[in-house]
PDB file of C-alpha atoms in Angstrom:
ATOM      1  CA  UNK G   1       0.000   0.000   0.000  1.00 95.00           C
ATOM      2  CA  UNK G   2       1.439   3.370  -1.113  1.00 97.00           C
ATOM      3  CA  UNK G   3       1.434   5.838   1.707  1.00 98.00           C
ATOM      4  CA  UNK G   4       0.992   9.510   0.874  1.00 98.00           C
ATOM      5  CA  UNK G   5       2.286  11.974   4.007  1.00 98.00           C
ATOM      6  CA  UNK G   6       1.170  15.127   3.900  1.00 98.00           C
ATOM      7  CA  UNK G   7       3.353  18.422   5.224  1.00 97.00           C
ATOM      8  CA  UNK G   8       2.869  20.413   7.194  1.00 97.00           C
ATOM      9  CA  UNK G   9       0.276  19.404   9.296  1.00 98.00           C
ATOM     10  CA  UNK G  10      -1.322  22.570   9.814  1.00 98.00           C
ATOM     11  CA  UNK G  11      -0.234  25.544   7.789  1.00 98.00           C
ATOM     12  CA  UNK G  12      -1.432  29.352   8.978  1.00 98.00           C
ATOM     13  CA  UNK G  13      -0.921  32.148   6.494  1.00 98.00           C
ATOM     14  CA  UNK G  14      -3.092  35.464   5.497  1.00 97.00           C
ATOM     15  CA  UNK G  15      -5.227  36.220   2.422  1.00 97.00           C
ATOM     16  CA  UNK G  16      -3.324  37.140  -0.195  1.00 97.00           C
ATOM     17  CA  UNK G  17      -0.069  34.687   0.692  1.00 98.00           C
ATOM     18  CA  UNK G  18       1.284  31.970  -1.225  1.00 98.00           C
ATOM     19  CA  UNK G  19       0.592  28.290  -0.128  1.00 98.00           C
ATOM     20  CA  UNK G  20       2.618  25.615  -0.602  1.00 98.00           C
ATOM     21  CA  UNK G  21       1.385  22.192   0.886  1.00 98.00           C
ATOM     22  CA  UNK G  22       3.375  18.738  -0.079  1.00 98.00           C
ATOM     23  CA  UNK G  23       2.267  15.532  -0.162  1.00 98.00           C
ATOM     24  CA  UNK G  24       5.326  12.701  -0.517  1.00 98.00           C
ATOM     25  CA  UNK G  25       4.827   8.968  -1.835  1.00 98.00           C
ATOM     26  CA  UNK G  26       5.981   6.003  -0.050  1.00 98.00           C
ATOM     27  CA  UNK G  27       6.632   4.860  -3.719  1.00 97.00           C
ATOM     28  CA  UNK G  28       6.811   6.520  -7.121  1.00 97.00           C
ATOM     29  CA  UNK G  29       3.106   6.852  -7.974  1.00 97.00           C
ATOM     30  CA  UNK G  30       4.142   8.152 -11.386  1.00 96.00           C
ATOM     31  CA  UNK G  31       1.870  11.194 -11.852  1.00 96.00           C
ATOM     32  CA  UNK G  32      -0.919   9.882 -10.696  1.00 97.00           C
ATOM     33  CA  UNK G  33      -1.377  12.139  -7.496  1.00 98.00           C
ATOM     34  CA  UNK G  34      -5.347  14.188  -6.979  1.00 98.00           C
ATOM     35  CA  UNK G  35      -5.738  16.904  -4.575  1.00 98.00           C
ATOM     36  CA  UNK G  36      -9.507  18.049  -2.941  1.00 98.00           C
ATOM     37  CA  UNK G  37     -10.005  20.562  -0.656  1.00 98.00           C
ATOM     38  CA  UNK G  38     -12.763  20.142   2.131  1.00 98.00           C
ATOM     39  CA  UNK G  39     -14.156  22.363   3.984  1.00 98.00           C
ATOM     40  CA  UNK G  40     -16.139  21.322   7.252  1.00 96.00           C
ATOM     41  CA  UNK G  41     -19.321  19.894   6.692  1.00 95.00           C
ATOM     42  CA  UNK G  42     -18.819  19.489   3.202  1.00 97.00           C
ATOM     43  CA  UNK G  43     -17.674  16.602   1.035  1.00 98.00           C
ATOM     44  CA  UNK G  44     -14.218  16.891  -0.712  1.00 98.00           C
ATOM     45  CA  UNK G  45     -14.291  18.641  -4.003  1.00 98.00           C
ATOM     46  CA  UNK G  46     -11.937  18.139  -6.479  1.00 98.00           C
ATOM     47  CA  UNK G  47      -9.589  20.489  -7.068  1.00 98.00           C
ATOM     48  CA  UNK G  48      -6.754  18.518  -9.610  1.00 98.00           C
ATOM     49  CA  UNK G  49      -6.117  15.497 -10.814  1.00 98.00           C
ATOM     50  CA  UNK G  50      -2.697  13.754 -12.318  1.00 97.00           C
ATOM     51  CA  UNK G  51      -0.275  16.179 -10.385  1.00 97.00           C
ATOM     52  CA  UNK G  52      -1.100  19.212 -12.545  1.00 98.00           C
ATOM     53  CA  UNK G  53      -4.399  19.105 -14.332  1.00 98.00           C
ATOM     54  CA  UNK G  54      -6.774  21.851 -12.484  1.00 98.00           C
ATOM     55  CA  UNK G  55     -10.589  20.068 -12.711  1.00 97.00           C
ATOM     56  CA  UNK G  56     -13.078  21.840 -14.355  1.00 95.00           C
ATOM     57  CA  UNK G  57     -14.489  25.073 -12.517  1.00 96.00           C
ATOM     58  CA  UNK G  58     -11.024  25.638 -10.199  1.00 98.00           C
ATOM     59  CA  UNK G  59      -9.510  28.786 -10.353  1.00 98.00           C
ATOM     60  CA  UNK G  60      -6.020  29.383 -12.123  1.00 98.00           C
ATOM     61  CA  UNK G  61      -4.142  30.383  -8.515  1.00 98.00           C
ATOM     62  CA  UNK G  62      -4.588  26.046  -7.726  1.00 98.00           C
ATOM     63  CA  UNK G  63      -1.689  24.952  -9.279  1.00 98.00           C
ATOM     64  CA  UNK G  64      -0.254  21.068  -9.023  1.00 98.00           C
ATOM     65  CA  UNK G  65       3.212  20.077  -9.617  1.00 98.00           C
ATOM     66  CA  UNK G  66       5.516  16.898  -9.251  1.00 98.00           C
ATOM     67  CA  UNK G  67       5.789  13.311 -10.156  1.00 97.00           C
ATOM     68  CA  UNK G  68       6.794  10.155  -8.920  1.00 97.00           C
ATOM     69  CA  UNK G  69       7.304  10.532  -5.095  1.00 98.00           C
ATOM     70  CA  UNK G  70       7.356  14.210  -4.378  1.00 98.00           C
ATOM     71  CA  UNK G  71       4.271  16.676  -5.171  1.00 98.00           C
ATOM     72  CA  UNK G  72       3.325  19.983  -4.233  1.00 98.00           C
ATOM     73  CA  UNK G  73      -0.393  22.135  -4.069  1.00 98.00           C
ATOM     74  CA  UNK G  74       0.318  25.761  -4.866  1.00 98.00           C
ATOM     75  CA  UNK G  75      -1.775  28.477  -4.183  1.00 98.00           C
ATOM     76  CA  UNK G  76      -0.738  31.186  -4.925  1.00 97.00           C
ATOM     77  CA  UNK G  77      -2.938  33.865  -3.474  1.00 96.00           C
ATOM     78  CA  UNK G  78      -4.719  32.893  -0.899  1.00 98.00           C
ATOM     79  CA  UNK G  79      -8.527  34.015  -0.870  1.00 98.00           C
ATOM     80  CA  UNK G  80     -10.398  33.653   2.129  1.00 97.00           C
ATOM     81  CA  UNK G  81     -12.480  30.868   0.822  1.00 97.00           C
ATOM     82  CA  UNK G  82      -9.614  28.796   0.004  1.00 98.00           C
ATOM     83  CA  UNK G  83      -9.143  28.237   3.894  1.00 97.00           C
ATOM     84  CA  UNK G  84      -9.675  24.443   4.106  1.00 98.00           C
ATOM     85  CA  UNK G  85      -8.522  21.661   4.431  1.00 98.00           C
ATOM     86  CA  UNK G  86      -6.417  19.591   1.545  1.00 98.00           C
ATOM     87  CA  UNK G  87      -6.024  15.690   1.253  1.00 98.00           C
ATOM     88  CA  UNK G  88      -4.001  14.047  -1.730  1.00 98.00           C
ATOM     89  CA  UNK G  89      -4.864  10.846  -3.087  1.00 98.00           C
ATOM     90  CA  UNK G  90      -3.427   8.704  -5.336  1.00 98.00           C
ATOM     91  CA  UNK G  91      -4.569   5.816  -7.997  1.00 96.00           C
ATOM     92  CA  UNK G  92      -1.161   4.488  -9.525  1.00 95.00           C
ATOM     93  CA  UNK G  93      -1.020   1.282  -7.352  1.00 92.00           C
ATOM     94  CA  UNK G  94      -3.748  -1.052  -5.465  1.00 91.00           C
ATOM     95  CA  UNK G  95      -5.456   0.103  -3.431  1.00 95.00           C
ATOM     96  CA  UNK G  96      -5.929   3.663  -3.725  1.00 97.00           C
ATOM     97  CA  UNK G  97      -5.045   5.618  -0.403  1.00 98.00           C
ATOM     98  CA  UNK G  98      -5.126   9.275   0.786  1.00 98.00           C
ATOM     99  CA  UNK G  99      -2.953  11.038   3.066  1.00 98.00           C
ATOM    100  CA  UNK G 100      -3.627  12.406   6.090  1.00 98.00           C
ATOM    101  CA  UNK G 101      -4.645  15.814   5.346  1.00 98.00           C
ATOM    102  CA  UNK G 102      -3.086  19.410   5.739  1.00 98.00           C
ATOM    103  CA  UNK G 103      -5.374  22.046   7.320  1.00 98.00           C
ATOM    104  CA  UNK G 104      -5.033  25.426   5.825  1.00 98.00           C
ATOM    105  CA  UNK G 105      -5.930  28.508   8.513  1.00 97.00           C
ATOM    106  CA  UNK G 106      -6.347  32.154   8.490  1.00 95.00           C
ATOM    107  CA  UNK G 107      -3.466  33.342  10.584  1.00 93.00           C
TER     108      UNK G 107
ATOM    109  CA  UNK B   1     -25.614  18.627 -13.674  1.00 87.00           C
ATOM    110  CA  UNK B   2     -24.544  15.434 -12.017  1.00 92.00           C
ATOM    111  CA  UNK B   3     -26.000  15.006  -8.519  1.00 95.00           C
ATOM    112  CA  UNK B   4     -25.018  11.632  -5.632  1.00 96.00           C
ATOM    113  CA  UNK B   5     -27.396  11.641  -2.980  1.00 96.00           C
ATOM    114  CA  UNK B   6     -27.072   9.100   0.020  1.00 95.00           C
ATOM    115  CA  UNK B   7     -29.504   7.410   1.596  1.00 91.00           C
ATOM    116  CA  UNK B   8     -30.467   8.928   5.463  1.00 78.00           C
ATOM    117  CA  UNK B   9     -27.750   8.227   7.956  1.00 69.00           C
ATOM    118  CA  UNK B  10     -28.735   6.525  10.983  1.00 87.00           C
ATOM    119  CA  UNK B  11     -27.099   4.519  14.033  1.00 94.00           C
ATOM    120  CA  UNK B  12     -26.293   0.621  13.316  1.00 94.00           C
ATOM    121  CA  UNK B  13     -25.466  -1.846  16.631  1.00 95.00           C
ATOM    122  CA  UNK B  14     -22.471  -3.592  16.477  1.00 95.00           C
ATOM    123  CA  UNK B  15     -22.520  -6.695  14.645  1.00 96.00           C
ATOM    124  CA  UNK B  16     -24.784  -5.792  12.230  1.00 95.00           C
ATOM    125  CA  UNK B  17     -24.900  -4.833   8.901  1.00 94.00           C
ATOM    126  CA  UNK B  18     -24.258  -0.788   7.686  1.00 92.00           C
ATOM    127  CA  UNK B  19     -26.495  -0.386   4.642  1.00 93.00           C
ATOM    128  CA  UNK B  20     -26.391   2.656   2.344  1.00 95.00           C
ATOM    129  CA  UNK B  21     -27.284   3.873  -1.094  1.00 95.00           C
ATOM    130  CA  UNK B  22     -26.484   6.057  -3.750  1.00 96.00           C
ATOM    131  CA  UNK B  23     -28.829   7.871  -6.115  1.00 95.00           C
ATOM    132  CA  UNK B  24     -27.391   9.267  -9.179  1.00 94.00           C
ATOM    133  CA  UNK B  25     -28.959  11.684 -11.234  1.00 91.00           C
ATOM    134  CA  UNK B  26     -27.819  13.693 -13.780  1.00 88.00           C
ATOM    135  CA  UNK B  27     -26.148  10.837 -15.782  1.00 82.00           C
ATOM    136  CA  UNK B  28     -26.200   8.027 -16.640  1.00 80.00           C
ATOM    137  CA  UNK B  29     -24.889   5.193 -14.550  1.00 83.00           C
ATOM    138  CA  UNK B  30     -25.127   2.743 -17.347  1.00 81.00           C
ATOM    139  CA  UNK B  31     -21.958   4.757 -19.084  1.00 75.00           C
ATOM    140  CA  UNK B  32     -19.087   2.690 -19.325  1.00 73.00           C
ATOM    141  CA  UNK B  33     -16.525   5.383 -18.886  1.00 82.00           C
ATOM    142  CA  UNK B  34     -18.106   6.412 -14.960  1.00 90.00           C
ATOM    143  CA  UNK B  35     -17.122   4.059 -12.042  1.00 93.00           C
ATOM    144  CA  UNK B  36     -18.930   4.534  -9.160  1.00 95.00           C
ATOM    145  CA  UNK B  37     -16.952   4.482  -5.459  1.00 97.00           C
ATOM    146  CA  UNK B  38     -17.656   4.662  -1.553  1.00 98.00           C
ATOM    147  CA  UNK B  39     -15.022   6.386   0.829  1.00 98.00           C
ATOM    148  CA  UNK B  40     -15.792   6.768   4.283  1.00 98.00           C
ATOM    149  CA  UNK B  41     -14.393   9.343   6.913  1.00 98.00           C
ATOM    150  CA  UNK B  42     -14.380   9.201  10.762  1.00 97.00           C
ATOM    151  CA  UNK B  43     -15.010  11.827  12.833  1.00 95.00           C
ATOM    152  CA  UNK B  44     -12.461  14.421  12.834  1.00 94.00           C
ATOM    153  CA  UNK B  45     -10.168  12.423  10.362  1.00 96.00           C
ATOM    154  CA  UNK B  46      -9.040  11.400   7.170  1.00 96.00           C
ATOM    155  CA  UNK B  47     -10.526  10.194   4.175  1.00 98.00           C
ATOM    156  CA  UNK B  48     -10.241   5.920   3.556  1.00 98.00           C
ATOM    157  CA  UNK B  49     -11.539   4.081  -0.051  1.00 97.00           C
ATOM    158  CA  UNK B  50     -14.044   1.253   0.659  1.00 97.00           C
ATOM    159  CA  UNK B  51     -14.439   0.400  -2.657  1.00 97.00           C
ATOM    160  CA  UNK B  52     -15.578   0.843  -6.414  1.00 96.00           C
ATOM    161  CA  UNK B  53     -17.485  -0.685  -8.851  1.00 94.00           C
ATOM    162  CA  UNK B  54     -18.568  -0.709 -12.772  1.00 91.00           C
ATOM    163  CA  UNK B  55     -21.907   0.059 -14.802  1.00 86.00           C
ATOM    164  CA  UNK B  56     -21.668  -3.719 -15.504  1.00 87.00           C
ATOM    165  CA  UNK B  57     -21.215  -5.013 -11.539  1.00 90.00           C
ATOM    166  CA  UNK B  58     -17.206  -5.579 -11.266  1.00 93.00           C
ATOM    167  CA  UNK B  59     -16.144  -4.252  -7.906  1.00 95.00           C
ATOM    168  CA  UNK B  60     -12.703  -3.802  -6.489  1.00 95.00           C
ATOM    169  CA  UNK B  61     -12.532  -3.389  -2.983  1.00 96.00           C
ATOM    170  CA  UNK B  62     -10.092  -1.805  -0.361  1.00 96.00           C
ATOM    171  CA  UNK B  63      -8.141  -5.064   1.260  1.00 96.00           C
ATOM    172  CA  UNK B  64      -8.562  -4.185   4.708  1.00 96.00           C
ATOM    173  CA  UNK B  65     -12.393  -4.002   4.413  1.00 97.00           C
ATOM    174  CA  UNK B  66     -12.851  -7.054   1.597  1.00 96.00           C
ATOM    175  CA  UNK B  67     -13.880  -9.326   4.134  1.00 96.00           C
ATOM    176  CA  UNK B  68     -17.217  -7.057   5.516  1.00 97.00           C
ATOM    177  CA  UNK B  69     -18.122  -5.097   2.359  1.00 98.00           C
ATOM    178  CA  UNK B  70     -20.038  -6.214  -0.885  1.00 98.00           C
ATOM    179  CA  UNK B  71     -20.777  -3.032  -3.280  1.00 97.00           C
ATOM    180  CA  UNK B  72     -23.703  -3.291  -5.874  1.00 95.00           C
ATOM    181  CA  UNK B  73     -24.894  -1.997  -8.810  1.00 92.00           C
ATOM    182  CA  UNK B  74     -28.676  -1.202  -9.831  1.00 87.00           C
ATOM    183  CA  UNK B  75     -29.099   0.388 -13.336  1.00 76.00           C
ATOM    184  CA  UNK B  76     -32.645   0.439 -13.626  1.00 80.00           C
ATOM    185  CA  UNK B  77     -33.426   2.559 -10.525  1.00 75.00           C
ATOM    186  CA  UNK B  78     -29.963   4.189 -10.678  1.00 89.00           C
ATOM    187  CA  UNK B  79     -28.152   3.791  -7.752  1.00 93.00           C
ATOM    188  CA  UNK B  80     -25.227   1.761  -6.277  1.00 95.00           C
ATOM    189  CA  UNK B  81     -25.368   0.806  -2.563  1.00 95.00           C
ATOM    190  CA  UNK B  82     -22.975  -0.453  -0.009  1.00 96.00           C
ATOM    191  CA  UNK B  83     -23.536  -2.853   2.617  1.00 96.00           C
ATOM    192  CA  UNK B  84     -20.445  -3.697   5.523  1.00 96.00           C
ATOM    193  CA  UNK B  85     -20.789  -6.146   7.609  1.00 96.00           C
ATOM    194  CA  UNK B  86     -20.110  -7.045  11.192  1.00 97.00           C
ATOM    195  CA  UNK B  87     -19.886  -3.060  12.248  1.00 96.00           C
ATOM    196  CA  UNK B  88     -17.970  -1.685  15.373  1.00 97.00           C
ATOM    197  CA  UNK B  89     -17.336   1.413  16.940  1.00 96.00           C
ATOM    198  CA  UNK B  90     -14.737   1.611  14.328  1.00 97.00           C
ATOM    199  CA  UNK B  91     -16.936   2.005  11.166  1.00 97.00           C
ATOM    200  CA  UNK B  92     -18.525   4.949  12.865  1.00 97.00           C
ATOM    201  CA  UNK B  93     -18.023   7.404   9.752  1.00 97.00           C
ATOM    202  CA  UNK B  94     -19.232   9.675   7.147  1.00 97.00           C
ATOM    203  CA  UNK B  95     -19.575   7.502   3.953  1.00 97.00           C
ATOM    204  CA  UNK B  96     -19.400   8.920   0.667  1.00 98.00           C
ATOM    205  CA  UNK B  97     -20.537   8.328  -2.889  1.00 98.00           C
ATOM    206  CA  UNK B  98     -18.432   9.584  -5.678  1.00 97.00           C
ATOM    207  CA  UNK B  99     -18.203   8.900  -8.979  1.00 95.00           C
ATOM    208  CA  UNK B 100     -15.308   7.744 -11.085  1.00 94.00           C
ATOM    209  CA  UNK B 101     -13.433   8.095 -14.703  1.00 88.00           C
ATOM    210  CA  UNK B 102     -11.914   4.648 -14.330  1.00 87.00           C
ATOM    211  CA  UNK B 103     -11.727   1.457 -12.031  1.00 85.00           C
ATOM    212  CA  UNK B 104      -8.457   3.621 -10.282  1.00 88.00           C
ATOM    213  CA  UNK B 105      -9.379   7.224 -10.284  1.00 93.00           C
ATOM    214  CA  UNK B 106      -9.671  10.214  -8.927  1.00 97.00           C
ATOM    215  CA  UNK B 107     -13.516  10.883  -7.788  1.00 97.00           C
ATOM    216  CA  UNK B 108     -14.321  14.285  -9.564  1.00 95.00           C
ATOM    217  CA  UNK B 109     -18.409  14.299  -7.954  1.00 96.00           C
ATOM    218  CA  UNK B 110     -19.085  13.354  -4.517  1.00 98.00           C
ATOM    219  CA  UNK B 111     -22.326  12.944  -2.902  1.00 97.00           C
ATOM    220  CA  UNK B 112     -23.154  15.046   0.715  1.00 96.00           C
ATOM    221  CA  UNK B 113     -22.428  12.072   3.176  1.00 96.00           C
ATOM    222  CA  UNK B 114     -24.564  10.453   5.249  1.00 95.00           C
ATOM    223  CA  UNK B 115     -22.783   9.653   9.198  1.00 95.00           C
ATOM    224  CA  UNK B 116     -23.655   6.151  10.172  1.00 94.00           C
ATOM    225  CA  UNK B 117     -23.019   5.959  13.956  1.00 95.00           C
ATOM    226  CA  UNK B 118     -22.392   1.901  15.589  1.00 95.00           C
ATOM    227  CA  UNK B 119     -24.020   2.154  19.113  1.00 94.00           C
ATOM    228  CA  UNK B 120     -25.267  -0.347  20.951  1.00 92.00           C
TER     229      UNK B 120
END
């Protein structure tokens, strides 16, 4: 089973600052890393899929990057709806697993 | 527009059976590119795939739950439902429906959740 862990736990930054969350393979997963972003009470919601393709309807500051073992969520100016909290998740090997989560907060 | 909707969430005693749907509307679930999942998420934690299965009935299923979980198919009322078996305190979750692109994907609609509590 591939683990994915997630860094940092908890990141706190202000509206308008970059984010840059990380999520690292226990194995090369090729590009086949998703990110979602929940917020509480809600179900996940897609937010990219395959490192670096944003789904459809996510704005253009979401930006995925990375391959094999190492990827990264950029944000890259934070609005204040984008406070959340962001699991990766991949589908390259059996079965599929998510990490643990990193919770984005208003600082 | 694509909507999931799971059935009400209610409290299951340990040792019995968890039983859920999932209506889908807005699509068809006949389509043979759409794969239709579960995921589950306790309280205050992370997300966990159950399992997920095709128009045409295959299922794949997470190997830690394969023993306790059978996933079905129903295309003429259009829904998918999820039955686990032999519940504890440890299945106490959110479940989730989500749909899809292929038998290993990433889920790009997701259904509200329903919280099934295990309480005796």
């Amino acid at each position: 089973e591939v683990v994915l862990t997630q860094s940092p736990a908890t990141l706190s930054l202000s509206p308008g600052e970059r984010a840059t969350l990380s999520c690292r393979a226990s194995q090369s997963v090729s590009d086949y890393l998703a990110w979602y972003q929940q917020k509480p009470g809600q179900a996940p919601r897609l937010l990219i899929y395959d490192a670096s393709s944003r789904a459809t309807g996510i704005p253009a500051r979401f930006r995925g990057s990375g391959s094999a073992t190492d990827f990264t969520l950029t944000i890259t100016s934070l609005e204040p709806e984008d406070f959340a909290v962001y699991y990766c998740q991949q589908r390259a090997n059996w079965p599929i697993t998510f990490g643990q989560g990193t919770r984005l907060e208003i600082k | 527009q694509l909507r999931l909707q799971e059935s009400r969430p209610g409290l299951v005693k340990p040792s019995e059976t968890l039983s859920l749907t999932c209506a889908v509307s807005g699509a068809s679930i006949t389509r043979s590119t759409y794969y239709w999942a579960w995921m589950r998420q306790p309280p205050g934690k992370g997300l966990e795939w159950i399992g997920t299965i095709s128009y045409s009935g295959t299922a794949y299923y997470s190997p830690s739950l394969k023993s306790r979980v059978t996933i079905s198919v129903d295309t003429s009322k259009t829904q998918f439902s999820l039955k686990l078996s032999a519940v504890t305190a440890a299945d106490t979750a959110v479940y989730y429906c989500a749909r899809g692109v292929n038998k290993y994907s990433w889920f790009d609609s997701w259904g509200q959740g329903a919280l099934l509590t295990v309480s005796s």
